[in-house]
Amino acid sequence: MLLLTGAGGALLGERWIENQALLSSKESTQEALTQVPIPPKTEKEVDQASSPSWFAQKPSLPLPKTANANFIVSAVEQVGPAVVRINASRRIGRRGLDRFDEQFPEDFFGFGGPRDFPDESPTEQGTGSGFIISSEGHILTNSHVVEDTDTVQVVLKDGRLFEGRVLGTDSVTDVAVIKIDANNLPSVRIGDSEQLAPGEWAIAIGNPLGLDNSVTVGIISATGRSSTDVGVPDKRIGFIQTDAAINPGNSGGPLLNAEGEVVGMNTAIISGAQGLGFAIPIKKAQQIAQQLIATGRAEHAYLGIEMVTLSPEVKRRLNPELTSPIASDEGVLVVNIVPGSPAEQSGLQPGDVIQKIDSQLVRKSEAVQQIVQNQTVGSSLQVEVNRNGQNVTLDVMTGNLPPEF
């Protein structure tokens, strides 16, 4: 069972990260800091023309002058003030998180059971995490933290409390944006989630079970994990996998790289497994957040096909049931077409085997999903299929994913 949550909590005992350079108290602070192994910065291209200024990558801040500083301490001291606790309340029966799994423990996210209220509409309280992405008070968090809530309260690290207004939620990606009325707030620096590689450091900050600004450390275990791999096939995300400890009550907390830049938003763990946590890549979260801020809703490119990765076993099982046997040995088999969908309008048919999209070879259904979800609504794709042994190329214009999907 997959549990959507966030990250935070204490460091796991078996994964204490030792300081890379123990500094002598007799050495000067400046000499000590030069010995700290800080990973070098890489060049990153940011499309600032289409992104708000507060989503642009900011220059590195100077290292805090801490006698026993290492890169983890530096990252946490820089980002910590921008990590917030989110207190939410809602009436019983309006829990957005129920959409992910009907078997969630009642209090896994900090939402307790019904209280003894005299009226017939008891409420439940819950907490989550989030992080400030603009000095004007825009906060990024998970959709299931604030979806269908009646009240949202934001608590800053310095103790200030604000009433939060939910600008929009997107259950397809589990992204939401909250706005508070404040200025000159500390905000995070955005990193490049497209350049992550397994083995890189991963630092998570959050508020597990009310323990504010707790830090856990691990590595990037993998990137591009499909929603099917993670166990949430209704989501449209290529997840980051990390072994940084994930704990209840931390939904929406940031995942940082060694430079203190946000590369993901922690969102999920797999129950019963250790060292398996997942985060939404910050690039995808940015794209959704910009739509939510502008219009209050998000659009998702969609074709309208049911598909399966073609394999010898699939081919052997399906051929007896088809009027025209499958000729291809590899590709993605179109099993069904949604009536009225872009796929139907373009001429795609059940039995077609997708070979290429925009000249890119595809061999798995996850690859098709990844290509489509990275498109904007209304974009055109060249889809090459094998139909009854003949190659056919079709132009397919993506539509907007209907609400019922």
mmCIF file of C-alpha atoms in Angstrom, residues 204-365:
data_model
loop_
_atom_site.group_PDB
_atom_site.id
_atom_site.type_symbol
_atom_site.label_atom_id
_atom_site.label_comp_id
_atom_site.label_asym_id
_atom_site.label_seq_id
_atom_site.Cartn_x
_atom_site.Cartn_y
_atom_site.Cartn_z
ATOM 1 C CA ALA A 204 14.728 16.574 3.310
ATOM 2 C CA ILE A 205 13.211 19.135 5.671
ATOM 3 C CA GLY A 206 9.722 18.937 7.125
ATOM 4 C CA ASN A 207 7.494 18.829 10.173
ATOM 5 C CA PRO A 208 6.892 15.200 11.166
ATOM 6 C CA LEU A 209 4.262 14.786 13.867
ATOM 7 C CA GLY A 210 4.659 18.416 14.925
ATOM 8 C CA LEU A 211 8.470 18.271 15.152
ATOM 9 C CA ASP A 212 9.130 21.395 13.131
ATOM 10 C CA ASN A 213 12.096 21.734 10.777
ATOM 11 C CA SER A 214 13.327 18.184 11.212
ATOM 12 C CA VAL A 215 16.074 17.134 8.795
ATOM 13 C CA THR A 216 16.867 13.766 7.203
ATOM 14 C CA VAL A 217 19.650 12.938 4.771
ATOM 15 C CA GLY A 218 20.151 10.287 2.128
ATOM 16 C CA ILE A 219 20.826 10.023 -1.576
ATOM 17 C CA ILE A 220 18.933 10.165 -4.838
ATOM 18 C CA SER A 221 18.188 6.490 -5.415
ATOM 19 C CA ALA A 222 16.620 6.819 -8.879
ATOM 20 C CA THR A 223 14.831 9.278 -11.134
ATOM 21 C CA GLY A 224 11.942 8.949 -13.544
ATOM 22 C CA ARG A 225 10.018 6.366 -11.534
ATOM 23 C CA SER A 226 6.656 6.004 -13.248
ATOM 24 C CA SER A 227 3.393 6.318 -11.370
ATOM 25 C CA THR A 228 2.848 2.620 -12.052
ATOM 26 C CA ASP A 229 6.196 1.789 -10.440
ATOM 27 C CA VAL A 230 5.274 3.794 -7.355
ATOM 28 C CA GLY A 231 1.771 2.346 -7.122
ATOM 29 C CA VAL A 232 -0.356 5.382 -8.038
ATOM 30 C CA PRO A 233 -1.278 4.770 -11.703
ATOM 31 C CA ASP A 234 -3.753 7.674 -11.696
ATOM 32 C CA LYS A 235 -0.923 10.171 -11.153
ATOM 33 C CA ARG A 236 1.078 11.678 -14.016
ATOM 34 C CA ILE A 237 4.546 12.196 -12.606
ATOM 35 C CA GLY A 238 8.029 10.784 -13.126
ATOM 36 C CA PHE A 239 8.975 10.526 -9.446
ATOM 37 C CA ILE A 240 12.349 11.030 -7.788
ATOM 38 C CA GLN A 241 13.189 8.110 -5.502
ATOM 39 C CA THR A 242 15.213 8.789 -2.352
ATOM 40 C CA ASP A 243 16.238 6.905 0.751
ATOM 41 C CA ALA A 244 16.111 10.041 2.920
ATOM 42 C CA ALA A 245 13.753 9.119 5.761
ATOM 43 C CA ILE A 246 10.094 9.858 5.015
ATOM 44 C CA ASN A 247 7.763 10.351 7.959
ATOM 45 C CA PRO A 248 4.046 10.990 8.553
ATOM 46 C CA GLY A 249 2.910 14.589 8.577
ATOM 47 C CA ASN A 250 5.527 15.904 6.145
ATOM 48 C CA SER A 251 3.587 16.103 2.896
ATOM 49 C CA GLY A 252 4.797 19.029 0.815
ATOM 50 C CA GLY A 253 8.257 19.409 2.357
ATOM 51 C CA PRO A 254 11.255 20.217 0.121
ATOM 52 C CA LEU A 255 13.902 17.798 -1.096
ATOM 53 C CA LEU A 256 17.250 19.586 -1.470
ATOM 54 C CA ASN A 257 20.493 18.917 -3.277
ATOM 55 C CA ALA A 258 23.894 19.425 -1.688
ATOM 56 C CA GLU A 259 23.839 23.117 -2.609
ATOM 57 C CA GLY A 260 20.624 23.768 -0.712
ATOM 58 C CA GLU A 261 18.480 24.083 -3.851
ATOM 59 C CA VAL A 262 15.009 22.547 -3.995
ATOM 60 C CA VAL A 263 14.918 19.712 -6.520
ATOM 61 C CA GLY A 264 11.695 18.023 -5.416
ATOM 62 C CA MET A 265 8.640 18.062 -3.180
ATOM 63 C CA ASN A 266 8.308 15.001 -0.954
ATOM 64 C CA THR A 267 5.015 13.238 -1.339
ATOM 65 C CA ALA A 268 4.996 9.454 -0.926
ATOM 66 C CA ILE A 269 6.323 6.358 0.788
ATOM 67 C CA ILE A 270 5.554 2.687 0.379
ATOM 68 C CA SER A 271 4.193 1.158 3.553
ATOM 69 C CA GLY A 272 6.233 -1.701 4.960
ATOM 70 C CA ALA A 273 9.368 -0.760 3.026
ATOM 71 C CA GLN A 274 12.369 1.118 4.363
ATOM 72 C CA GLY A 275 14.410 3.581 2.335
ATOM 73 C CA LEU A 276 11.732 4.003 -0.350
ATOM 74 C CA GLY A 277 10.515 7.584 -0.518
ATOM 75 C CA PHE A 278 9.333 9.580 -3.506
ATOM 76 C CA ALA A 279 9.259 13.233 -4.504
ATOM 77 C CA ILE A 280 7.717 15.280 -7.290
ATOM 78 C CA PRO A 281 10.454 16.832 -9.481
ATOM 79 C CA ILE A 282 10.514 20.578 -8.889
ATOM 80 C CA LYS A 283 10.345 21.319 -12.623
ATOM 81 C CA LYS A 284 6.966 19.571 -12.844
ATOM 82 C CA ALA A 285 5.780 21.211 -9.620
ATOM 83 C CA GLN A 286 6.786 24.613 -11.048
ATOM 84 C CA GLN A 287 4.793 24.073 -14.220
ATOM 85 C CA ILE A 288 1.670 23.137 -12.283
ATOM 86 C CA ALA A 289 2.146 25.912 -9.710
ATOM 87 C CA GLN A 290 2.335 28.590 -12.391
ATOM 88 C CA GLN A 291 -0.994 27.427 -13.830
ATOM 89 C CA LEU A 292 -2.624 27.301 -10.400
ATOM 90 C CA ILE A 293 -1.446 30.811 -9.570
ATOM 91 C CA ALA A 294 -2.631 32.176 -12.910
ATOM 92 C CA THR A 295 -5.967 30.382 -13.323
ATOM 93 C CA GLY A 296 -6.630 28.276 -10.223
ATOM 94 C CA ARG A 297 -6.488 25.025 -12.193
ATOM 95 C CA ALA A 298 -4.010 22.937 -14.175
ATOM 96 C CA GLU A 299 -4.241 21.382 -17.632
ATOM 97 C CA HIS A 300 -2.726 18.046 -18.645
ATOM 98 C CA ALA A 301 -2.049 16.862 -22.181
ATOM 99 C CA TYR A 302 -3.988 13.729 -23.076
ATOM 100 C CA LEU A 303 -4.459 11.378 -26.048
ATOM 101 C CA GLY A 304 -7.246 9.081 -24.868
ATOM 102 C CA ILE A 305 -5.856 5.586 -25.353
ATOM 103 C CA GLU A 306 -5.570 2.451 -23.269
ATOM 104 C CA MET A 307 -2.238 0.818 -23.974
ATOM 105 C CA VAL A 308 0.081 -1.989 -22.929
ATOM 106 C CA THR A 309 3.753 -2.715 -23.508
ATOM 107 C CA LEU A 310 4.001 -5.368 -26.211
ATOM 108 C CA SER A 311 5.855 -8.528 -25.258
ATOM 109 C CA PRO A 312 5.897 -12.111 -26.617
ATOM 110 C CA GLU A 313 3.541 -13.148 -23.818
ATOM 111 C CA VAL A 314 1.086 -10.311 -24.513
ATOM 112 C CA LYS A 315 1.221 -11.035 -28.225
ATOM 113 C CA ARG A 316 0.595 -14.778 -27.682
ATOM 114 C CA ARG A 317 -2.344 -14.112 -25.401
ATOM 115 C CA LEU A 318 -4.056 -11.469 -27.544
ATOM 116 C CA ASN A 319 -3.565 -12.760 -31.087
ATOM 117 C CA PRO A 320 -6.262 -15.477 -30.868
ATOM 118 C CA GLU A 321 -8.790 -12.803 -29.877
ATOM 119 C CA LEU A 322 -7.995 -10.406 -32.741
ATOM 120 C CA THR A 323 -9.332 -10.433 -36.283
ATOM 121 C CA SER A 324 -5.963 -9.112 -37.483
ATOM 122 C CA PRO A 325 -3.022 -10.707 -35.607
ATOM 123 C CA ILE A 326 -0.330 -8.389 -34.228
ATOM 124 C CA ALA A 327 2.597 -8.273 -36.625
ATOM 125 C CA SER A 328 5.082 -6.312 -34.505
ATOM 126 C CA ASP A 329 7.223 -7.879 -31.811
ATOM 127 C CA GLU A 330 8.029 -4.633 -29.987
ATOM 128 C CA GLY A 331 6.288 -1.373 -29.232
ATOM 129 C CA VAL A 332 3.216 -0.172 -27.358
ATOM 130 C CA LEU A 333 -0.079 -1.806 -28.265
ATOM 131 C CA VAL A 334 -3.198 0.380 -28.392
ATOM 132 C CA VAL A 335 -5.862 -1.700 -26.661
ATOM 133 C CA ASN A 336 -8.749 0.759 -26.651
ATOM 134 C CA ILE A 337 -9.629 4.279 -27.803
ATOM 135 C CA VAL A 338 -11.720 6.694 -25.709
ATOM 136 C CA PRO A 339 -14.700 7.892 -27.803
ATOM 137 C CA GLY A 340 -14.371 11.505 -28.891
ATOM 138 C CA SER A 341 -10.743 11.690 -27.739
ATOM 139 C CA PRO A 342 -7.837 13.253 -29.662
ATOM 140 C CA ALA A 343 -6.662 9.719 -30.471
ATOM 141 C CA GLU A 344 -9.969 8.830 -32.132
ATOM 142 C CA GLN A 345 -10.103 12.120 -34.016
ATOM 143 C CA SER A 346 -6.603 11.567 -35.381
ATOM 144 C CA GLY A 347 -7.373 8.068 -36.685
ATOM 145 C CA LEU A 348 -5.601 5.879 -34.116
ATOM 146 C CA GLN A 349 -7.215 2.433 -33.873
ATOM 147 C CA PRO A 350 -7.216 -0.471 -31.415
ATOM 148 C CA GLY A 351 -4.568 -2.929 -32.536
ATOM 149 C CA ASP A 352 -2.127 -0.227 -33.654
ATOM 150 C CA VAL A 353 1.369 -0.717 -32.285
ATOM 151 C CA ILE A 354 3.086 2.593 -31.505
ATOM 152 C CA GLN A 355 6.694 2.540 -32.689
ATOM 153 C CA LYS A 356 7.787 6.179 -32.517
ATOM 154 C CA ILE A 357 6.560 9.554 -31.276
ATOM 155 C CA ASP A 358 8.191 12.597 -32.871
ATOM 156 C CA SER A 359 10.902 10.274 -34.249
ATOM 157 C CA GLN A 360 11.658 9.026 -30.718
ATOM 158 C CA LEU A 361 11.638 5.245 -30.433
ATOM 159 C CA VAL A 362 9.229 3.942 -27.779
ATOM 160 C CA ARG A 363 9.164 0.417 -26.371
ATOM 161 C CA LYS A 364 7.189 0.829 -23.137
ATOM 162 C CA SER A 365 3.812 2.321 -22.301
#
